[in-house]
Short mmCIF file of C-alpha atoms in Angstrom, two decimals:
data_model
loop_
_atom_site.label_atom_id
_atom_site.label_comp_id
_atom_site.label_asym_id
_atom_site.label_seq_id
_atom_site.Cartn_x
_atom_site.Cartn_y
_atom_site.Cartn_z
CA UNK A 1 -16.07 38.28 108.22
CA UNK A 2 -15.15 41.96 108.23
CA UNK A 3 -14.85 43.90 105.00
CA UNK A 4 -11.53 45.40 104.00
CA UNK A 5 -11.45 49.18 104.44
CA UNK A 6 -11.41 51.25 101.27
CA UNK A 7 -7.95 51.87 99.78
CA UNK A 8 -6.07 54.87 101.08
CA UNK A 9 -4.71 55.71 97.64
CA UNK A 10 -7.11 55.77 94.69
CA UNK A 11 -6.33 53.41 91.83
CA UNK A 12 -5.12 54.94 88.55
CA UNK A 13 -7.89 55.93 86.16
CA UNK A 14 -7.64 53.51 83.24
CA UNK A 15 -11.19 53.52 81.87
CA UNK A 16 -11.72 49.91 82.91
CA UNK A 17 -14.87 48.88 84.82
CA UNK A 18 -14.73 48.23 88.55
CA UNK A 19 -14.83 44.47 87.90
CA UNK A 20 -13.32 42.97 84.77
CA UNK A 21 -12.87 39.76 82.81
CA UNK A 22 -9.45 39.50 81.15
CA UNK A 23 -8.67 37.08 78.35
CA UNK A 24 -5.55 36.28 76.33
CA UNK A 25 -5.74 36.29 72.53
CA UNK A 26 -3.37 33.95 70.66
CA UNK A 27 -0.99 35.42 68.10
CA UNK A 28 -0.02 31.88 67.08
CA UNK A 29 -1.43 28.59 65.82
CA UNK A 30 -2.28 25.78 68.22
CA UNK A 31 -5.18 23.32 68.56
CA UNK A 32 -7.51 26.08 69.81
CA UNK A 33 -9.73 28.04 67.42
CA UNK A 34 -7.89 30.80 65.53
CA UNK A 35 -9.56 34.22 65.81
CA UNK A 36 -9.17 37.67 64.40
CA UNK A 37 -8.88 40.13 67.25
CA UNK A 38 -12.19 41.76 66.35
CA UNK A 39 -13.93 38.39 66.92
CA UNK A 40 -13.09 38.27 70.64
CA UNK A 41 -16.45 37.72 72.41
CA UNK A 42 -18.11 40.76 73.93
CA UNK A 43 -17.86 39.44 77.51
CA UNK A 44 -14.15 40.31 77.73
CA UNK A 45 -13.32 43.76 79.14
CA UNK A 46 -9.54 43.50 78.83
CA UNK A 47 -7.83 41.60 76.02
CA UNK A 48 -4.15 40.70 76.36
CA UNK A 49 -2.42 40.03 73.05
CA UNK A 50 -0.05 37.08 73.49
CA UNK A 51 2.83 37.75 73.02
CA UNK A 52 5.47 40.35 72.31
CA UNK A 53 8.80 38.52 72.06
CA UNK A 54 12.42 39.36 72.77
CA UNK A 55 14.49 40.90 69.98
CA UNK A 56 18.27 40.80 69.57
CA UNK A 57 18.54 43.92 71.78
CA UNK A 58 18.56 43.01 75.49
CA UNK A 59 15.29 44.11 77.10
CA UNK A 60 13.62 45.10 73.84
CA UNK A 61 10.50 43.38 72.50
CA UNK A 62 8.83 43.20 69.12
CA UNK A 63 5.45 42.19 67.75
CA UNK A 64 3.87 41.37 64.40
CA UNK A 65 0.99 39.17 63.34
CA UNK A 66 2.25 35.60 63.28
CA UNK A 67 2.56 34.26 59.70
CA UNK A 68 1.08 30.89 60.69
CA UNK A 69 -1.93 32.56 62.27
CA UNK A 70 -2.36 34.80 59.26
CA UNK A 71 -2.33 31.79 56.95
CA UNK A 72 -4.86 29.94 59.13
CA UNK A 73 -7.20 32.92 58.91
CA UNK A 74 -6.88 33.17 55.14
CA UNK A 75 -4.74 36.29 55.44
CA UNK A 76 -4.53 38.66 58.41
CA UNK A 77 -2.24 41.67 58.16
CA UNK A 78 -0.69 44.00 60.70
CA UNK A 79 -2.91 46.76 59.32
CA UNK A 80 -6.02 44.66 59.86
CA UNK A 81 -4.85 43.78 63.35
CA UNK A 82 -4.33 47.49 64.18
CA UNK A 83 -7.81 48.25 62.88
CA UNK A 84 -9.16 45.46 65.09
CA UNK A 85 -7.52 47.03 68.15
CA UNK A 86 -9.46 50.20 67.40
CA UNK A 87 -12.64 48.20 66.78
CA UNK A 88 -12.45 46.60 70.22
CA UNK A 89 -11.74 49.99 71.79
CA UNK A 90 -14.78 51.44 70.03
CA UNK A 91 -16.80 48.75 71.84
CA UNK A 92 -15.48 49.97 75.18
CA UNK A 93 -12.80 47.31 75.53
CA UNK A 94 -9.12 47.72 76.37
CA UNK A 95 -6.33 45.91 74.53
CA UNK A 96 -2.86 45.40 76.00
CA UNK A 97 0.30 43.74 74.75
CA UNK A 98 1.51 40.82 76.87
CA UNK A 99 5.27 40.40 77.10
CA UNK A 100 6.93 37.02 77.42
CA UNK A 101 4.81 33.95 78.00
CA UNK A 102 5.91 30.44 78.86
CA UNK A 103 8.70 30.36 76.28
CA UNK A 104 9.52 34.08 76.29
CA UNK A 105 13.08 35.12 77.05
CA UNK A 106 12.67 38.84 77.76
CA UNK A 107 15.34 39.92 80.27
CA UNK A 108 15.37 43.36 81.93
CA UNK A 109 18.34 43.06 84.24
CA UNK A 110 20.13 46.41 84.04
CA UNK A 111 19.52 50.08 83.31
CA UNK A 112 20.17 49.75 79.56
CA UNK A 113 17.72 46.88 79.10
CA UNK A 114 15.13 48.77 81.17
CA UNK A 115 15.40 51.67 78.72
CA UNK A 116 15.16 49.28 75.77
CA UNK A 117 12.05 47.62 77.24
CA UNK A 118 10.29 50.94 77.85
CA UNK A 119 11.18 52.34 74.43
CA UNK A 120 10.19 49.19 72.52
CA UNK A 121 6.86 48.73 74.32
CA UNK A 122 6.14 52.43 73.79
CA UNK A 123 6.82 51.98 70.08
CA UNK A 124 4.36 49.06 69.94
CA UNK A 125 1.75 51.15 71.77
CA UNK A 126 2.22 53.94 69.24
CA UNK A 127 2.12 51.57 66.27
CA UNK A 128 -0.83 49.38 67.23
CA UNK A 129 -2.75 51.53 69.71
CA UNK A 130 -2.43 49.26 72.74
CA UNK A 131 -3.79 50.56 76.06
CA UNK A 132 -1.01 49.09 78.15
CA UNK A 133 1.26 46.16 78.89
CA UNK A 134 1.03 42.80 80.63
CA UNK A 135 4.15 41.37 82.25
CA UNK A 136 4.06 37.58 81.84
CA UNK A 137 7.67 36.59 82.43
CA UNK A 138 7.66 32.97 83.54
CA UNK A 139 11.45 32.65 83.63
CA UNK A 140 12.10 35.20 86.36
CA UNK A 141 12.49 38.96 86.49
CA UNK A 142 14.52 41.66 88.21
CA UNK A 143 12.06 43.78 90.22
CA UNK A 144 14.37 46.80 90.41
CA UNK A 145 14.93 47.21 86.69
CA UNK A 146 11.47 46.09 85.59
CA UNK A 147 10.01 48.71 87.93
CA UNK A 148 12.29 51.30 86.32
CA UNK A 149 11.15 50.18 82.87
CA UNK A 150 7.44 50.35 83.75
CA UNK A 151 7.74 53.76 85.40
CA UNK A 152 9.61 55.05 82.36
CA UNK A 153 6.94 53.63 80.06
CA UNK A 154 4.21 55.29 82.10
CA UNK A 155 5.99 58.62 81.90
CA UNK A 156 5.92 58.29 78.10
CA UNK A 157 2.32 57.10 77.77
CA UNK A 158 0.57 58.87 80.64
CA UNK A 159 -1.38 57.98 83.76
CA UNK A 160 -4.00 55.99 81.84
CA UNK A 161 -1.48 53.24 81.05
CA UNK A 162 -2.79 49.81 82.04
CA UNK A 163 -0.15 47.67 83.76
CA UNK A 164 -1.10 44.04 84.30
CA UNK A 165 0.85 41.00 85.45
CA UNK A 166 0.31 37.25 85.11
CA UNK A 167 2.66 35.58 87.58
CA UNK A 168 2.66 31.86 88.32
CA UNK A 169 1.37 30.77 91.72
CA UNK A 170 4.89 30.14 93.02
CA UNK A 171 5.80 33.75 92.16
CA UNK A 172 3.15 35.14 94.55
CA UNK A 173 3.77 32.98 97.62
CA UNK A 174 5.99 35.47 99.39
CA UNK A 175 6.16 39.31 99.26
CA UNK A 176 9.96 39.04 99.19
CA UNK A 177 9.87 37.09 95.91
CA UNK A 178 10.80 39.02 92.80
CA UNK A 179 7.38 39.15 91.10
CA UNK A 180 5.53 39.96 94.33
CA UNK A 181 8.15 42.60 95.18
CA UNK A 182 7.67 44.19 91.76
CA UNK A 183 3.90 44.33 92.27
CA UNK A 184 4.30 46.01 95.66
CA UNK A 185 7.04 48.36 94.42
CA UNK A 186 4.78 49.70 91.63
CA UNK A 187 1.53 49.47 93.60
CA UNK A 188 0.82 53.15 92.89
CA UNK A 189 0.69 52.56 89.11
CA UNK A 190 -0.28 48.86 88.95
CA UNK A 191 -3.67 47.96 87.48
CA UNK A 192 -4.12 44.25 88.16
CA UNK A 193 -2.24 41.03 88.98
CA UNK A 194 -3.95 38.00 87.43
CA UNK A 195 -2.07 35.11 89.02
CA UNK A 196 -2.19 31.83 87.10
CA UNK A 197 -3.93 29.51 89.56
CA UNK A 198 -3.10 26.45 87.47
CA UNK A 199 -0.20 24.25 86.29
CA UNK A 200 1.25 24.46 89.79
CA UNK A 201 0.43 21.46 91.97
CA UNK A 202 -0.58 21.92 95.61
CA UNK A 203 0.41 25.17 97.34
CA UNK A 204 0.27 26.80 100.75
CA UNK A 205 -2.40 29.42 101.30
CA UNK A 206 -2.37 32.54 103.46
CA UNK A 207 -3.06 30.47 106.58
CA UNK A 208 0.26 28.58 106.09
CA UNK A 209 -1.73 25.66 107.41
CA UNK A 210 -2.16 23.27 104.53
CA UNK A 211 -1.10 22.60 100.97
CA UNK A 212 -4.31 23.13 99.02
CA UNK A 213 -4.86 21.10 95.87
CA UNK A 214 -5.14 23.07 92.63
CA UNK A 215 -8.46 22.93 90.86
CA UNK A 216 -10.47 23.73 94.00
CA UNK A 217 -12.23 26.73 95.55
CA UNK A 218 -9.92 26.39 98.57
CA UNK A 219 -6.80 26.68 96.40
CA UNK A 220 -7.97 29.78 94.53
CA UNK A 221 -9.23 31.59 97.62
CA UNK A 222 -6.35 30.69 99.95
CA UNK A 223 -3.72 31.75 97.41
CA UNK A 224 -5.49 34.97 96.40
CA UNK A 225 -5.71 35.73 100.11
CA UNK A 226 -1.89 35.88 100.30
CA UNK A 227 -1.85 38.85 97.92
CA UNK A 228 -4.83 40.55 99.55
CA UNK A 229 -3.35 40.28 103.03
CA UNK A 230 0.23 41.14 102.03
CA UNK A 231 -0.25 44.55 100.49
CA UNK A 232 -2.13 44.59 97.19
CA UNK A 233 -5.46 46.39 97.04
CA UNK A 234 -8.48 44.21 96.20
CA UNK A 235 -8.89 46.11 92.92
CA UNK A 236 -5.40 44.91 91.98
CA UNK A 237 -6.14 41.20 92.38
CA UNK A 238 -7.66 38.98 89.70
CA UNK A 239 -8.15 35.20 89.58
CA UNK A 240 -6.48 33.52 86.59
CA UNK A 241 -7.95 30.17 85.51
CA UNK A 242 -7.89 28.02 82.36
CA UNK A 243 -10.82 28.34 79.97
CA UNK A 244 -11.45 24.60 79.85
CA UNK A 245 -10.11 21.36 78.38
CA UNK A 246 -6.91 21.86 76.39
CA UNK A 247 -6.02 25.18 77.98
CA UNK A 248 -3.74 23.91 80.75
CA UNK A 249 -2.06 20.79 82.05
CA UNK A 250 -3.60 21.07 85.53
CA UNK A 251 -5.89 23.25 87.59
CA UNK A 252 -8.78 23.32 85.12
CA UNK A 253 -12.03 24.04 86.95
CA UNK A 254 -15.65 24.45 85.93
CA UNK A 255 -16.50 28.16 85.55
CA UNK A 256 -18.94 27.71 88.44
CA UNK A 257 -15.91 27.09 90.69
CA UNK A 258 -14.45 30.45 89.60
CA UNK A 259 -17.76 32.09 90.54
CA UNK A 260 -17.73 30.34 93.92
CA UNK A 261 -14.19 31.64 94.58
CA UNK A 262 -15.29 35.15 93.63
CA UNK A 263 -18.26 34.83 96.01
CA UNK A 264 -16.09 33.55 98.85
CA UNK A 265 -13.58 36.39 98.49
CA UNK A 266 -16.08 39.20 97.97
CA UNK A 267 -19.06 38.09 100.10
CA UNK A 268 -17.93 35.24 102.34
CA UNK A 269 -20.36 32.83 100.64
CA UNK A 270 -19.85 29.60 98.64
CA UNK A 271 -16.50 29.00 100.35
CA UNK A 272 -14.92 25.59 100.76
CA UNK A 273 -13.35 24.57 104.06
CA UNK A 274 -10.97 27.54 103.87
CA UNK A 275 -12.46 30.92 104.72
CA UNK A 276 -10.49 34.16 104.27
CA UNK A 277 -10.05 36.41 107.32
CA UNK A 278 -12.24 39.11 105.76
CA UNK A 279 -14.11 39.87 102.54
CA UNK A 280 -12.81 41.93 99.63
CA UNK A 281 -15.77 43.42 97.72
CA UNK A 282 -13.43 45.41 95.50
CA UNK A 283 -11.76 42.30 94.04
CA UNK A 284 -11.02 43.13 90.40
CA UNK A 285 -12.31 40.01 88.70
CA UNK A 286 -11.04 37.05 86.74
CA UNK A 287 -8.68 36.20 83.90
CA UNK A 288 -8.62 33.22 81.60
CA UNK A 289 -6.09 31.50 79.40
CA UNK A 290 -7.40 31.97 76.88
CA UNK A 291 -10.03 33.60 74.69
CA UNK A 292 -9.21 31.09 71.95
CA UNK A 293 -9.60 28.10 74.26
CA UNK A 294 -12.83 29.58 75.62
CA UNK A 295 -14.26 29.90 72.11
CA UNK A 296 -13.10 26.34 71.44
CA UNK A 297 -15.12 25.28 74.50
CA UNK A 298 -18.28 27.16 73.43
CA UNK A 299 -17.40 30.37 75.31
CA UNK A 300 -18.58 28.74 78.53
CA UNK A 301 -16.04 30.50 80.77
CA UNK A 302 -16.90 34.04 79.63
CA UNK A 303 -20.64 33.41 79.51
CA UNK A 304 -20.59 32.07 83.07
CA UNK A 305 -18.03 34.28 84.80
CA UNK A 306 -18.49 37.68 83.12
CA UNK A 307 -22.13 38.25 84.16
CA UNK A 308 -21.37 36.97 87.66
#
């Protein structure tokens, strides 16, 4: 298949490699292994701290090391966490704060809450040294005001701000949908969209021809193709998959399947029955939920996908 032409507008300079592996780090206790931030395996290029939560001010978010996590680690303070952010950065990694999550209730629905979002995320960046923000709002968003908030934040931080997103599959089915519209509206400053290709059931791909079953090469490739053909640059598209058993309720695949999807999209090889209309050598990479689940499962995801 033909290769996509190079982008007409250069991507923002963020200091990230051309291809990246993103992983979420848990700021909470669950059955996965608890980790200090500095113990994130070296394979991860971009670490998203999960999560900043809503405060009593509409649009504003806050963050602190979770007391339960701290106790599980035998004591882990905000100061130690901040030092760990700098430690990862000294290793050439980038650390961003993820906003929301499955149970998050962050709402940016008007001009005032957009200001509150930008100011509060900026304060967290100043306090902890984060390199950017990840928008993981699984309960809907307003593309107009979230775009205002992110542009305001970028004006405060500078052009190196990393802006990531982690929409659910349903959020990226149609460019008119709110999440997809946000991505396209801020395409000039957007770093990467790591869609969660899991917990979704079967979905239509870019051929609008069949409902592909999650947990397959066809599903990952056909759904990523929607974004690649509907306006996002290849360097703005990442493949989000669970790190293994325990990490998700559905859509768990062997890391080799992630590599096959990457091959199919970038080279036209190792495809299933679905083949994209062209190849996208600039595809940004992969994301996993989560670093903690990956470590629980012997770091198999990172060790397999990162070198690939």
